[in-house]
Amino acid sequence: MAERQWEVTVDQERCAGSGVCVAVAAGHFVVRDRRSHALSPVTAPDDAVLDAAETCPMEAITVRESGTGTLLAPVE
C-alpha cells in the first residue's frame, strides 16, 4: 500500500510574506523574495503543514490529498 502524500501550494498573489508558515512548519516553508514557498510541492502528512495553512493570515496556503485532490486545509 502506497503512503499518503499531500500537495502543498502557496498562492503567490495572496501571500504577504509574514513568515507565520515558517514559524509553524519550518521544515516545509521558506520565505524568499518576500513570499513564502513550499520546500516541496508534495510531502508526507505532517500536522505542522495543516497548522501553517490554517494560521496563514492571507489564506495563501492550500493542502490537498495527493491523488484525490481532497482539500485538507484551510478548512472553511
Short mmCIF file of C-alpha atoms in Angstrom, two decimals:
data_model
loop_
_atom_site.label_atom_id
_atom_site.label_comp_id
_atom_site.label_asym_id
_atom_site.label_seq_id
_atom_site.Cartn_x
_atom_site.Cartn_y
_atom_site.Cartn_z
CA MET A 1 0.00 0.00 0.00
CA ALA A 2 1.39 3.40 -1.01
CA GLU A 3 1.92 6.00 1.67
CA ARG A 4 -0.38 9.01 1.64
CA GLN A 5 1.04 12.22 0.25
CA TRP A 6 -0.12 15.81 0.47
CA GLU A 7 0.15 18.52 -2.18
CA VAL A 8 1.13 21.91 -0.75
CA THR A 9 0.70 25.11 -2.73
CA VAL A 10 1.25 28.75 -1.88
CA ASP A 11 -0.72 31.34 -3.85
CA GLN A 12 1.96 33.92 -4.62
CA GLU A 13 -0.64 36.60 -5.33
CA ARG A 14 -2.20 36.22 -1.87
CA CYS A 15 0.99 35.65 0.15
CA ALA A 16 2.12 38.67 2.16
CA GLY A 17 5.38 37.06 3.31
CA SER A 18 4.50 37.27 7.01
CA GLY A 19 6.56 34.17 7.79
CA VAL A 20 3.90 32.61 10.01
CA CYS A 21 4.15 29.38 7.99
CA VAL A 22 7.91 29.21 8.55
CA ALA A 23 7.41 29.71 12.29
CA VAL A 24 4.80 26.94 12.41
CA ALA A 25 6.33 24.47 9.92
CA ALA A 26 9.95 25.46 9.34
CA GLY A 27 10.83 22.22 7.59
CA HIS A 28 8.18 22.80 4.95
CA PHE A 29 8.28 26.51 4.07
CA VAL A 30 10.79 29.26 3.38
CA VAL A 31 10.32 32.98 2.75
CA ARG A 32 12.20 34.05 -0.36
CA ASP A 33 11.76 37.31 -2.29
CA ARG A 34 9.15 38.43 0.29
CA ARG A 35 6.90 35.43 -0.45
CA SER A 36 6.51 32.03 1.14
CA HIS A 37 7.41 28.94 -0.86
CA ALA A 38 6.77 25.29 -0.08
CA LEU A 39 10.09 23.49 0.13
CA SER A 40 8.44 20.52 -1.59
CA PRO A 41 5.17 20.57 -3.55
CA VAL A 42 4.43 17.04 -2.35
CA THR A 43 5.09 15.94 1.23
CA ALA A 44 4.30 13.19 3.69
CA PRO A 45 1.43 14.07 6.04
CA ASP A 46 2.52 16.38 8.86
CA ASP A 47 0.15 18.24 11.18
CA ALA A 48 2.51 21.24 11.13
CA VAL A 49 1.67 21.76 7.43
CA LEU A 50 -2.05 21.81 8.23
CA ASP A 51 -1.38 24.25 11.10
CA ALA A 52 0.56 26.53 8.73
CA ALA A 53 -2.32 26.58 6.24
CA GLU A 54 -4.84 27.26 9.00
CA THR A 55 -2.81 30.08 10.58
CA CYS A 56 -1.76 31.86 7.36
CA PRO A 57 -3.25 35.35 7.73
CA MET A 58 -3.80 35.62 3.96
CA GLU A 59 -5.13 32.06 3.49
CA ALA A 60 -2.48 31.63 0.79
CA ILE A 61 -1.55 28.03 1.63
CA THR A 62 -3.60 25.10 0.37
CA VAL A 63 -3.08 21.48 1.39
CA ARG A 64 -4.74 18.71 -0.61
CA GLU A 65 -4.67 14.92 -0.53
CA SER A 66 -2.46 13.84 -3.43
CA GLY A 67 -4.34 11.75 -5.96
CA THR A 68 -7.86 12.67 -4.83
CA GLY A 69 -7.47 16.45 -4.57
CA THR A 70 -9.49 16.47 -1.35
CA LEU A 71 -9.00 19.79 0.45
CA LEU A 72 -7.41 19.26 3.87
CA ALA A 73 -6.63 22.87 4.81
CA PRO A 74 -7.63 25.54 5.23
CA VAL A 75 -10.98 24.28 6.43
CA GLU A 76 -13.87 26.64 5.76
#
